[in-house]
XYZ file of C-alpha atoms in Angstrom:
714
model
C -38.552 14.171 8.549
C -37.075 16.255 5.724
C -34.801 14.701 3.102
C -31.522 16.186 4.382
C -32.080 15.108 7.987
C -33.118 11.663 6.797
C -29.937 11.377 4.754
C -27.666 12.577 7.527
C -29.346 10.302 10.068
C -28.836 7.309 7.823
C -25.279 8.312 7.101
C -24.531 8.751 10.778
C -26.008 5.368 11.575
C -24.012 3.705 8.872
C -20.719 5.146 10.026
C -20.818 2.598 12.845
C -22.889 -0.093 11.182
C -20.529 -0.536 8.262
C -17.878 -1.708 10.677
C -19.960 -4.750 11.536
C -22.011 -5.845 8.535
C -20.656 -8.672 6.439
C -20.209 -8.293 2.708
C -19.311 -11.886 1.904
C -20.349 -15.052 0.108
C -19.639 -18.031 2.365
C -17.429 -20.824 0.996
C -16.179 -24.078 2.627
C -13.569 -23.894 4.152
C 18.140 -12.466 10.475
C 18.127 -9.331 11.583
C 15.224 -7.092 12.290
C 14.843 -3.360 12.540
C 12.226 -2.669 15.174
C 10.102 0.437 14.642
C 12.463 3.375 15.196
C 15.134 1.005 16.575
C 18.769 0.948 15.483
C 19.897 -1.754 13.062
C 23.340 -3.289 13.543
C 25.217 -2.250 10.402
C 28.341 -4.164 9.372
C 30.915 -1.989 7.544
C 31.317 -3.155 3.975
C 28.256 -5.411 4.232
C 27.195 -6.654 0.788
C 23.989 -8.513 1.627
C 20.622 -6.848 2.140
C 19.584 -5.156 5.357
C 16.578 -7.286 6.289
C 13.546 -5.708 7.930
C 11.136 -8.531 8.749
C 7.669 -7.878 10.152
C 5.173 -10.413 11.495
C 5.249 -13.309 13.955
C 5.526 -15.857 11.140
C 8.814 -14.387 9.910
C 10.953 -16.245 12.418
C 11.917 -13.112 14.351
C 10.895 -12.600 18.001
C 7.261 -11.630 18.484
C 6.832 -8.006 19.467
C 4.296 -6.646 21.891
C 1.207 -5.162 20.345
C 1.365 -2.103 22.589
C 2.771 1.222 21.440
C 5.962 2.585 22.979
C 6.474 6.275 23.588
C 9.596 7.955 22.244
C 11.813 9.709 24.793
C 13.723 12.882 23.901
C 16.899 14.352 25.331
C 18.463 17.776 24.892
C 17.775 20.169 22.074
C 20.565 20.132 19.487
C 22.285 23.205 18.103
C 20.958 23.565 14.584
C 23.772 23.507 11.995
C 21.346 24.457 9.214
C 20.116 27.645 10.887
C 20.685 30.549 8.505
C 22.947 32.390 10.962
C 25.198 29.375 11.525
C 25.236 28.474 7.838
C 26.188 32.054 6.932
C 29.154 31.894 9.307
C 30.203 28.586 7.767
C 29.937 30.038 4.265
C 32.028 33.061 5.136
C 34.725 30.783 6.588
C 34.920 28.866 3.323
C 34.313 31.311 0.498
C 35.759 34.641 -0.580
C 32.303 35.900 -1.555
C 30.898 36.798 1.847
C 27.228 37.145 2.719
C 25.594 39.153 5.460
C 22.850 36.517 5.494
C 22.384 33.515 3.242
C 18.913 33.195 1.720
C 16.286 31.158 3.526
C 15.668 27.962 1.562
C 13.205 26.342 3.987
C 11.276 26.913 7.194
C 11.228 24.532 10.136
C 7.659 24.702 11.450
C 5.174 22.951 13.674
C 1.375 22.753 13.616
C -1.150 22.128 16.375
C -4.457 20.928 14.869
C -7.418 21.599 17.116
C -9.330 18.557 15.873
C -9.325 15.795 13.284
C -10.873 18.039 10.650
C -7.841 20.330 10.893
C -5.557 17.312 10.866
C -7.284 16.188 7.661
C -6.541 19.578 6.094
C -2.839 19.198 6.886
C -2.872 15.631 5.613
C -4.333 16.796 2.305
C -1.393 19.176 1.727
C 1.083 16.353 1.155
C 3.306 17.347 4.081
C 5.439 14.760 5.840
C 4.370 15.381 9.435
C 6.424 14.083 12.358
C 4.943 13.931 15.849
C 8.325 14.692 17.443
C 10.642 17.707 17.076
C 13.346 17.292 14.449
C 16.073 19.102 16.413
C 16.182 17.055 19.636
C 18.259 14.066 20.651
C 16.277 10.819 20.736
C 17.245 8.964 23.913
C 14.736 6.148 23.480
C 13.118 5.249 20.194
C 9.427 4.455 20.061
C 6.255 4.374 18.013
C 4.980 7.824 18.911
C 5.736 11.000 20.848
C 3.372 13.192 22.825
C 4.416 16.710 23.770
C 4.274 16.827 27.597
C 2.377 20.122 27.438
C -0.424 18.547 25.368
C -2.965 16.200 27.029
C -2.704 12.586 25.887
C -6.165 12.663 24.318
C -5.358 15.700 22.170
C -3.451 15.923 18.913
C 0.157 16.795 19.655
C 2.431 19.257 17.854
C 3.331 18.085 14.345
C 6.693 19.059 12.834
C 7.803 19.463 9.235
C 9.763 21.605 6.783
C 8.095 23.878 4.217
C 9.270 26.359 1.607
C 9.337 30.092 2.495
C 6.362 30.791 0.214
C 4.206 28.080 1.804
C 0.585 29.204 2.238
C -0.226 28.358 5.838
C -3.796 27.115 6.390
C -5.908 28.495 9.207
C -4.372 26.117 11.744
C -2.217 27.052 14.736
C 1.447 27.000 13.732
C 4.889 28.269 14.729
C 7.969 29.000 12.632
C 10.755 27.457 14.696
C 13.760 28.324 12.550
C 14.869 29.681 9.199
C 17.003 27.160 7.341
C 19.571 27.125 4.573
C 19.585 23.476 3.481
C 22.572 22.140 1.536
C 23.843 18.626 0.749
C 25.240 16.790 3.746
C 28.245 15.687 1.680
C 29.514 19.238 1.206
C 32.235 21.307 2.839
C 29.604 23.870 3.726
C 27.580 21.337 5.721
C 30.749 19.949 7.323
C 31.865 23.410 8.443
C 28.357 24.225 9.679
C 28.285 21.033 11.759
C 31.747 21.868 13.130
C 30.625 25.337 14.173
C 27.457 23.929 15.753
C 29.416 21.266 17.628
C 27.357 18.465 16.091
C 28.635 14.994 15.119
C 29.344 14.641 11.410
C 30.172 11.712 9.112
C 33.438 12.973 7.639
C 33.721 10.089 5.176
C 30.784 11.613 3.298
C 33.215 14.151 1.833
C 35.462 11.581 0.204
C 35.065 11.893 -3.552
C 35.249 8.189 -4.422
C 31.745 7.608 -3.061
C 32.746 4.428 -1.252
C 30.401 4.972 1.652
C 32.847 3.588 4.230
C 31.706 3.362 7.826
C 29.181 6.176 7.902
C 29.904 6.877 11.568
C 29.061 10.362 12.809
C 31.808 11.743 15.048
C 32.719 15.001 16.721
C 35.778 16.659 15.159
C 38.964 15.615 16.993
C 41.686 17.979 18.066
C 43.423 19.792 16.530
C 40.406 21.566 15.132
C 40.235 21.966 11.386
C 39.590 25.668 10.884
C 40.188 28.275 8.159
C 43.763 28.855 9.418
C 44.808 25.287 8.584
C 46.924 24.890 5.410
C 44.809 21.893 4.420
C 41.479 23.629 5.025
C 38.824 22.680 3.930
C 40.207 19.214 3.099
C 40.957 18.596 6.773
C 37.194 18.597 7.367
C 37.280 15.035 6.028
C 39.315 13.941 9.042
C 41.691 12.089 6.717
C 44.392 14.784 6.689
C 45.712 16.896 9.535
C 45.354 20.627 9.909
C 49.048 21.194 9.214
C 49.304 19.034 6.096
C 50.147 21.093 3.050
C 49.807 18.225 0.567
C 46.183 17.747 -0.397
C 45.232 14.245 -1.640
C 43.868 13.943 -5.167
C 40.486 12.788 -3.909
C 40.037 15.944 -1.824
C 37.855 18.026 -4.066
C 38.282 21.787 -3.955
C 35.582 24.430 -3.613
C 33.487 25.340 -6.624
C 33.659 29.153 -6.948
C 30.696 29.188 -9.351
C 28.348 27.355 -6.994
C 26.538 30.310 -5.433
C 23.070 30.869 -4.003
C 20.659 31.815 -6.755
C 22.737 30.115 -9.467
C 21.431 27.173 -11.471
C 22.202 23.882 -9.764
C 22.584 25.350 -6.282
C 22.826 23.837 -3.678
C 23.425 20.388 -5.253
C 26.589 21.723 -6.905
C 28.132 21.929 -3.416
C 28.261 18.130 -3.159
C 31.773 16.665 -3.054
C 31.080 12.967 -2.733
C 30.794 11.673 -6.280
C 28.609 8.773 -7.317
C 30.965 5.839 -6.832
C 30.878 2.726 -9.033
C 27.833 2.237 -11.207
C 24.983 -0.074 -10.252
C 23.580 -2.987 -12.181
C 23.590 -5.834 -9.670
C 20.123 -7.190 -8.896
C 19.099 -8.109 -5.364
C 16.865 -11.018 -4.360
C 13.789 -8.919 -5.149
C 14.988 -8.303 -8.703
C 15.720 -4.640 -7.943
C 18.853 -2.788 -9.046
C 21.365 -2.258 -6.229
C 23.038 1.173 -6.663
C 26.819 1.072 -6.781
C 27.037 3.779 -4.121
C 26.360 2.390 -0.660
C 25.005 5.807 0.365
C 22.164 5.757 -2.190
C 19.035 4.514 -0.384
C 17.338 1.734 -2.327
C 15.681 -1.613 -1.852
C 12.368 -3.373 -2.012
C 9.165 -3.793 -0.025
C 7.461 -7.186 -0.164
C 4.489 -9.010 1.307
C 4.197 -12.745 1.871
C 1.358 -14.510 0.050
C 0.219 -17.566 1.982
C -1.099 -19.510 -1.042
C 1.002 -18.915 -4.149
C 4.022 -21.173 -4.844
C 7.188 -20.306 -2.941
C 9.642 -18.050 -4.742
C 11.919 -16.798 -1.936
C 13.986 -18.023 0.984
C 13.777 -15.414 3.744
C 15.325 -15.903 7.156
C 15.415 -19.650 6.507
C 11.742 -19.799 5.501
C 10.577 -20.728 2.012
C 7.732 -18.359 1.102
C 6.071 -16.560 -1.776
C 6.913 -12.852 -1.614
C 5.389 -10.216 -3.906
C 6.499 -6.623 -4.281
C 4.245 -4.096 -2.560
C 3.187 -1.691 -5.281
C 2.940 2.080 -5.310
C 3.537 2.822 -1.630
C 5.356 5.940 -0.519
C 8.918 5.661 0.757
C 9.999 8.571 2.961
C 13.662 9.070 3.884
C 14.646 11.521 6.622
C 18.282 12.331 7.406
C 17.704 13.088 11.091
C 17.778 16.848 10.537
C 15.597 18.682 8.040
C 16.008 16.905 4.710
C 12.996 14.754 3.786
C 12.940 12.906 0.472
C 10.336 10.558 -0.918
C 9.629 8.210 -3.774
C 7.253 5.335 -4.571
C 7.720 1.630 -5.081
C 7.275 0.306 -8.606
C 5.216 -2.703 -9.719
C 7.871 -5.024 -8.262
C 8.128 -3.220 -4.936
C 11.494 -1.682 -5.895
C 12.433 1.847 -4.873
C 15.436 4.182 -4.842
C 16.164 7.701 -3.593
C 18.417 9.303 -6.202
C 20.547 11.124 -3.660
C 23.614 10.398 -1.529
C 22.734 10.126 2.146
C 24.950 9.995 5.211
C 24.847 9.322 8.906
C 21.744 8.461 10.854
C 18.644 7.949 8.775
C 14.979 7.215 9.298
C 12.751 5.500 6.769
C 8.989 5.153 6.523
C 6.828 2.968 4.288
C 3.488 4.766 3.934
C 0.453 3.084 2.402
C -0.527 6.159 0.461
C -0.414 7.338 -3.159
C -2.636 9.125 -5.661
C -4.566 5.876 -6.093
C -5.403 5.255 -2.451
C -4.843 5.950 1.233
C -4.985 2.981 3.591
C -5.573 4.011 7.197
C -5.750 1.853 10.296
C -7.480 1.810 13.673
C -6.083 -0.307 16.494
C -6.649 1.487 19.781
C -7.519 4.496 21.882
C -5.236 7.173 20.365
C -7.498 7.486 17.363
C -5.955 10.670 15.997
C -2.671 8.813 15.389
C -4.422 6.699 12.797
C -5.785 9.605 10.804
C -2.660 9.386 8.670
C -1.948 6.461 6.381
C -0.637 3.260 7.937
C 3.124 3.584 8.069
C 6.036 1.367 8.990
C 9.284 2.913 10.178
C 12.905 1.944 10.707
C 16.120 3.607 11.880
C 19.616 3.151 10.451
C 22.798 4.316 12.168
C 24.603 4.788 8.858
C 25.264 3.311 5.420
C 25.115 1.007 3.547
C 21.585 1.963 2.547
C 21.555 0.624 -1.012
C 19.997 -2.807 -0.420
C 17.198 -2.647 2.154
C 14.652 -5.454 2.031
C 11.413 -5.068 3.983
C 9.085 -8.084 4.111
C 5.632 -8.252 5.703
C 4.704 -11.674 7.062
C 1.288 -12.584 8.516
C 0.844 -11.883 12.211
C -1.839 -13.067 14.633
C -1.275 -10.503 17.393
C -4.458 -8.494 17.067
C -2.935 -5.400 18.664
C 0.317 -5.400 16.739
C 1.348 -3.039 14.002
C 2.722 -6.014 12.082
C -0.736 -7.492 11.601
C -1.937 -4.183 10.197
C 1.085 -4.022 7.859
C 0.356 -7.438 6.330
C -3.323 -6.701 5.798
C -2.495 -3.252 4.407
C 0.137 -4.590 1.998
C -2.166 -7.351 0.755
C -5.159 -5.027 0.383
C -2.910 -2.506 -1.359
C -1.718 -4.972 -3.994
C -5.275 -6.155 -4.602
C -6.134 -2.667 -5.909
C -3.530 -2.868 -8.663
C -4.354 -6.468 -9.535
C -8.006 -5.485 -9.808
C -7.083 -2.612 -12.116
C -5.003 -4.885 -14.358
C -7.768 -7.466 -14.619
C -10.386 -4.768 -15.194
C -8.348 -3.222 -18.004
C -8.062 -6.632 -19.675
C -11.832 -7.088 -19.307
C -12.677 -3.647 -20.656
C -14.312 -2.407 -17.450
C -13.406 0.531 -15.166
C -10.839 0.019 -12.442
C -10.851 1.239 -8.869
C -11.447 5.016 -8.718
C -8.514 7.214 -7.749
C -8.102 8.607 -4.218
C -9.821 5.597 -2.687
C -9.933 5.792 1.116
C -9.543 2.375 2.772
C -9.902 1.825 6.524
C -8.519 -1.277 8.248
C -9.467 -1.937 11.868
C -8.695 -4.624 14.420
C -12.358 -4.612 15.444
C -14.569 -7.625 14.787
C -16.687 -7.890 11.654
C -15.911 -8.139 7.969
C -15.892 -5.715 5.045
C -17.975 -3.068 3.300
C -17.750 -0.437 0.593
C -19.965 2.433 1.791
C -18.108 5.005 -0.400
C -18.656 7.718 2.220
C -15.517 9.645 1.324
C -16.686 9.924 -2.260
C -20.274 10.696 -1.216
C -19.141 13.381 1.222
C -18.450 15.597 -1.796
C -22.201 15.687 -2.434
C -23.749 18.724 -0.678
C -26.999 16.802 -0.167
C -25.226 14.218 1.958
C -23.963 16.306 4.841
C -21.467 14.762 7.225
C -21.924 17.644 9.645
C -25.040 16.419 11.469
C -22.918 15.317 14.412
C -25.619 15.078 17.069
C -28.058 13.154 14.867
C -25.388 10.712 13.811
C -24.190 10.260 17.392
C -27.629 9.114 18.550
C -27.910 6.507 15.827
C -24.292 5.472 16.180
C -24.646 5.003 19.929
C -27.490 2.529 19.398
C -25.559 0.582 16.796
C -22.156 0.552 18.480
C -23.102 -1.151 21.745
C -20.842 -4.149 22.249
C -18.698 -3.497 19.180
C -16.209 -0.717 19.914
C -13.228 -1.641 22.099
C -13.471 -0.338 25.648
C -10.510 1.972 25.036
C -12.296 3.807 22.221
C -14.942 6.348 23.162
C -17.903 6.742 20.860
C -17.313 10.494 20.584
C -13.684 10.018 19.568
C -14.547 7.357 17.036
C -17.371 9.388 15.567
C -15.099 12.433 15.208
C -12.584 10.259 13.379
C -15.185 8.887 10.962
C -16.604 12.345 10.224
C -13.127 13.645 9.365
C -12.047 10.541 7.447
C -15.122 9.102 5.780
C -13.917 5.772 4.344
C -14.851 4.279 1.000
C -13.895 0.707 1.874
C -13.654 -0.840 5.338
C -12.118 -4.148 6.366
C -12.190 -5.421 9.956
C -9.536 -8.046 10.635
C -9.889 -8.291 14.404
C -11.345 -11.797 14.511
C -9.056 -13.252 11.842
C -6.080 -15.478 12.625
C -4.026 -17.433 10.093
C -6.143 -15.757 7.452
C -5.163 -16.867 3.936
C -4.190 -14.358 1.273
C -6.664 -15.637 -1.312
C -9.690 -15.079 0.907
C -8.495 -11.634 1.891
C -7.957 -10.651 -1.729
C -11.308 -12.137 -2.740
C -12.971 -9.897 -0.187
C -10.975 -6.864 -1.316
C -11.733 -7.530 -5.012
C -15.391 -7.705 -3.961
C -15.198 -4.335 -2.219
C -13.158 -2.724 -4.993
C -15.782 -4.027 -7.403
C -18.355 -2.080 -5.397
C -16.153 1.013 -5.594
C -15.856 0.745 -9.384
C -19.603 0.087 -9.652
C -20.409 3.120 -7.497
C -18.148 5.360 -9.554
C -19.617 4.162 -12.854
C -23.198 4.708 -11.687
C -22.400 8.232 -10.511
C -25.519 8.398 -8.330
C -24.717 9.046 -4.663
C -28.353 8.879 -3.610
C -28.733 5.416 -5.136
C -25.804 4.156 -3.077
C -26.976 5.870 0.087
C -30.499 4.480 -0.280
C -28.975 1.019 -0.458
C -27.124 1.793 2.767
C -30.368 2.953 4.406
C -31.970 -0.338 3.379
C -29.127 -2.243 5.046
C -29.500 -0.159 8.214
C -33.185 -1.008 8.306
C -32.473 -4.714 8.136
C -29.869 -4.388 10.877
C -32.299 -2.601 13.169
C -35.274 -4.860 12.422
C -33.246 -8.058 12.585
C -34.461 -9.179 9.158
C -31.568 -11.360 7.965
C -29.130 -8.498 8.545
C -27.789 -6.822 6.605
C -29.242 -7.956 3.252
C -32.781 -8.838 4.281
C -34.910 -11.514 2.693
C -35.460 -9.806 -0.646
C -39.082 -8.858 -0.008
C -38.774 -5.311 1.330
C -38.635 -2.128 -0.760
C -35.008 -1.426 -1.574
C -34.053 -5.066 -2.050
C -33.707 -4.670 -5.822
C -30.615 -2.432 -5.827
C -29.006 -4.535 -3.097
C -29.441 -7.672 -5.214
C -27.693 -5.982 -8.154
C -24.904 -4.466 -6.044
C -24.091 -7.679 -4.180
C -24.462 -9.864 -7.271
C -21.732 -7.817 -8.928
C -19.509 -7.748 -5.837
C -19.707 -11.514 -5.392
C -19.158 -12.138 -9.086
C -16.079 -9.966 -9.469
C -14.601 -11.014 -6.116
C -14.641 -14.714 -6.946
C -13.687 -14.240 -10.594
C -10.609 -12.158 -9.836
C -9.588 -14.337 -6.885
C -9.616 -17.303 -9.239
C -7.620 -15.363 -11.788
C -4.939 -14.700 -9.168
C -4.856 -18.086 -7.458
C -6.392 -20.750 -9.717
C -5.528 -24.105 -8.142
C -3.441 -22.438 -5.405
C -6.296 -21.665 -3.035
C -7.130 -22.294 0.601
C -10.726 -23.453 0.205
C -9.869 -27.138 0.738
C -6.881 -28.940 2.216
C -7.306 -32.082 0.119
C -4.398 -32.930 -2.190
C -6.597 -34.526 -4.865
C -6.427 -32.183 -7.908
C -10.021 -33.028 -8.856
C -11.259 -31.841 -5.472
C -8.930 -28.835 -5.510
C -10.298 -27.855 -8.915
C -13.895 -28.357 -7.815
C -13.415 -25.896 -4.985
C -11.624 -23.155 -6.903
C -13.033 -19.670 -6.382
C -14.501 -19.678 -9.892
C -16.250 -22.993 -9.351
C -17.725 -21.809 -6.070
C -19.735 -19.387 -8.204
C -20.621 -22.144 -10.659
C -21.937 -24.293 -7.807
C -24.024 -21.453 -6.365
C -27.550 -22.704 -5.702
C -30.360 -20.106 -5.645
C -32.580 -22.747 -4.004
C -30.023 -23.730 -1.390
C -31.382 -25.148 1.841
C -29.727 -25.748 5.167
C -27.579 -28.848 4.921
C -27.364 -28.730 1.127
C -24.055 -29.789 -0.471
C -23.464 -26.297 -1.790
C -21.960 -23.884 0.665
C -23.741 -20.605 -0.039
C -25.929 -19.176 2.720
C -29.555 -20.102 1.956
C -30.817 -16.928 3.629
C -28.845 -14.864 1.105
C -29.570 -17.143 -1.859
C -32.052 -14.586 -3.231
C -29.007 -12.546 -4.267
C -28.022 -14.279 -7.551
C -24.276 -14.500 -6.980
C -23.709 -17.076 -9.744
C -25.933 -15.541 -12.398
C -23.359 -13.461 -14.268
C -20.896 -16.350 -14.496
C -23.697 -18.494 -15.919
C -24.198 -15.818 -18.571
C -20.508 -15.945 -19.464
C -19.398 -19.571 -19.252
C -20.053 -22.707 -21.278
C -21.298 -25.487 -19.005
C -20.020 -28.074 -21.459
C -16.516 -27.060 -20.395
C -17.089 -27.474 -16.661
C -14.412 -29.626 -14.997
C -15.102 -32.985 -13.410
C -17.384 -32.909 -10.371
C -18.454 -29.298 -10.968
C -22.188 -29.335 -11.558
C -24.271 -26.219 -12.099
C -27.476 -26.608 -10.044
C -29.455 -24.416 -12.478
C -30.513 -24.982 -16.081
C -27.989 -22.886 -17.973
C -27.789 -22.895 -21.755
C -26.440 -19.344 -21.983
C -22.812 -18.477 -22.749
C -20.448 -15.915 -24.287
C -21.536 -12.737 -22.493
C -18.399 -10.686 -21.827
C -17.349 -9.206 -18.507
C -17.763 -5.762 -20.063
C -21.384 -6.456 -21.031
C -22.114 -7.810 -17.559
C -20.707 -4.653 -15.995
C -22.687 -2.434 -18.364
C -25.785 -4.400 -17.381
C -25.373 -3.836 -13.631
C -24.813 -0.126 -14.290
C -27.736 0.344 -16.679
C -29.993 -2.074 -14.774
C -28.967 -0.988 -11.292
C -32.535 -0.795 -9.959
C -33.318 -4.520 -10.055
C -32.287 -7.912 -11.416
C -35.094 -7.870 -14.037
C -33.659 -4.506 -15.157
C -30.305 -6.230 -15.658
C -32.065 -8.906 -17.685
C -33.692 -6.272 -19.904
C -30.298 -4.822 -20.771
C -28.814 -8.238 -21.484
C -31.738 -9.209 -23.709
C -30.865 -6.151 -25.787
C -27.204 -7.214 -26.008
C -27.326 -10.946 -26.713
C -24.082 -12.464 -28.019
C -24.242 -14.172 -31.422
C -25.932 -17.564 -31.237
C -27.681 -16.880 -27.918
C -31.455 -16.830 -27.610
C -33.735 -14.643 -25.554
C -35.647 -17.735 -24.428
C -32.528 -19.321 -22.918
C -31.662 -16.100 -21.101
C -35.219 -15.787 -19.764
C -35.031 -19.386 -18.558
C -31.718 -18.780 -16.802
C -33.038 -15.724 -14.953
C -36.158 -17.665 -13.971
C -33.920 -20.346 -12.438
C -32.718 -17.626 -10.068
C -36.254 -16.520 -9.312
C -36.361 -13.463 -11.582
C-alpha cells in the first residue's frame, strides 16, 4: 500500500475512532428567554433581563428536541432602494432618481458541507430563514419547504455591493439602502411600506421609552402636514404648527457619499451617560436602546460569588465569544465579550431584536453535534434570544449545567466551560514560558458516548500529504469502527461528510456525563489543549498522524485500547504525548481549583489536600497493580504521567499524607524546560531524558535524574 493511501486510510479510520477513545488519567472519584421566544419586557425596567439556560438554573426544563420556525406573509421591504428613494424625496429638497445601493440582500444554497464550509469561512452571519417574512411561530431552525429535510436549506444574509460571490448557488433578493432606524428617513420609509415602526426612537432625549412598534395612526403624517417630519414621532399631530424643542430637524448636509453618512441621519441622541455596573461588573449604558450585558457560565466547584434566580452559585464571564445583534430587518451588528464576559454594541437599536451568542472567534470555533440534521451543526454552537423592544442595555445570560442529553442547554454549558479553559490555559502557559493554544482551533462537542481526543485533523488537513479526500477508503474503515457508536438518527455517510468538511482538532463527547463537575471537564480540556500546543510546537504532521495510526492499531487488535501496553512499535511517541497531556491537564486544573475540587466529598482539609489534582500526579504509581491504593489505571501505568512533576517539585514540601511512590531526589526543572524536552525528545521517553540531562538545573545531578527515570521503567 503506498504512503498516501496508507495515510488517508488511517485518517479516515480515525475520524470515527477519535470519537470513542479515551484520553484520560483516572482519578477517584426569573425570567427566561427561550430560544427565539419573546421576553416579557417591563417599560422602564432597571434590573437585568435574565436569560437562564440549563435545568439547574431553577427555570422549567425544556425539551431536548428542536422546534421548527413557522413563517407568515412576506413583508413589504422599507429598505428597498425604490421605497427608500421615495421616502428621501418626500423629506429632502435634493431629490434623487435612485439612491445608491449600500447593501445586497442575498441567499445561498450550498450543495454540500464543503460549500457550507466555504461560506462559513467568509465571516458571514448566515440565517436559515428569510429576513423579510413575518415569524408566526419562533423556533430553533427553519427549513425551506422546497428543500428536502436532509439537504442544506437556503441561507440568508446581507453583503456589500462589491462582495465577491464564491462559486456557490446564490440569488440577489433585493437592493438595499440601509440607514439608521432612529432617523426620519427610516420612519418615512416604514410609513410608505406600511410596516410597524417604533416612533419613540426618533425622540432626541434617548430615553428609550416603550419601544413598541406600531402602525401609524390616522391622520397620516405626510409631507403636507405643517409639523412634518416631526409628526413621524407620533407625539405631535399633523396639523400642529408648533414643533417641540426635542424634535430635531433635518440635516441638509447629511447626503449619500458624504463623510458620516448614513449615521448622520440619526435623530435619537445618546441619552444620559453610563457608568453604573451590573451584577457581572459590566458597565450599563445610560441609553436603554444600547445593547449591552454579560455572558456567564456557572462553575460547579469554585466558591459562590453570585445569587441568580434565588440560587447561590459561582459564575464566570464567558470570554471572547461573538455577540450578534439583528434588528429584524437587514442590520446585523456584532462584537465580542471581554475577559469578564461583558459586551456592548455601540449603536442605538429599536423595536424587535434578535441576539445570538456564538462560540467562535479568531482563537477558536466550537461546534456541536446532537442529532440527525448534521449540517445545522457545521456552524459554531450558538444560543439565541428574541426581544420585543428595549431596554436592551442590561442583558444577563447565564449557562447552568444541564443533564438532558439532547438539549441545547447541555451543549451551551460544555461549550462555555471548554471555551474559558482555552484562555485560562493561555494565561497559565504565558506565565510558564510555554506556547499557548494555537489560533483557529477547531473544537467539536458531541452528545455521543466516549471521552476526549486531540487528533489535530483540521490543522493536519493543510498538509497535502494527508489528503482528506479519500472518501471511499475512509468510509470502509469508518464503517467498521462506528458500529454501535453513532446514534440511530445519524447515518454514517452524513457523519463522514461532516467530518471531512469540518476536520476537528479537539473532540469532547459529553453524552454519558451527568452532573459532571467543572474541574474534571477543565482538566480534560487542559489536557487536550496541551496536546494542541504540543502538536503545534513540534510542527510535524506525520509524527502526529503516525501516533494516531498506532492508536487505531490498538483499537482494532484489542491491545489495551487505545494506548496499548507499551511494547509495540510506535509506543514511544504515545508515551511522550500522553505524559505531557496528563501532566499539563492536572497541573493547570490544580492551578484553577486548588482545594476547591470534586475528587473527594470528605470535608477533612487533609484529605481534600491529598486528593488535589496536583497531588494525584504526585501519587502516580508506575508499578500500580489492581487494587492498589493509588487510582491510576495499571494497564496505562507505562505512560509516566507523574514523571515531569517529579522533575519539578521538591518532595520535602509534600503535604501531609501525600507520598510519592517513586524514589525522587530531583527538583527545580521548570515547566518551560519540561515542554522543551517533550518537543525535542518527542520520539521516546529516553529521548526526553537525554534532553533533560543536558539542561540540569543548578544543584541537580545526572545520577538522580537517571534514577528517577529508572523508577518509571526508562
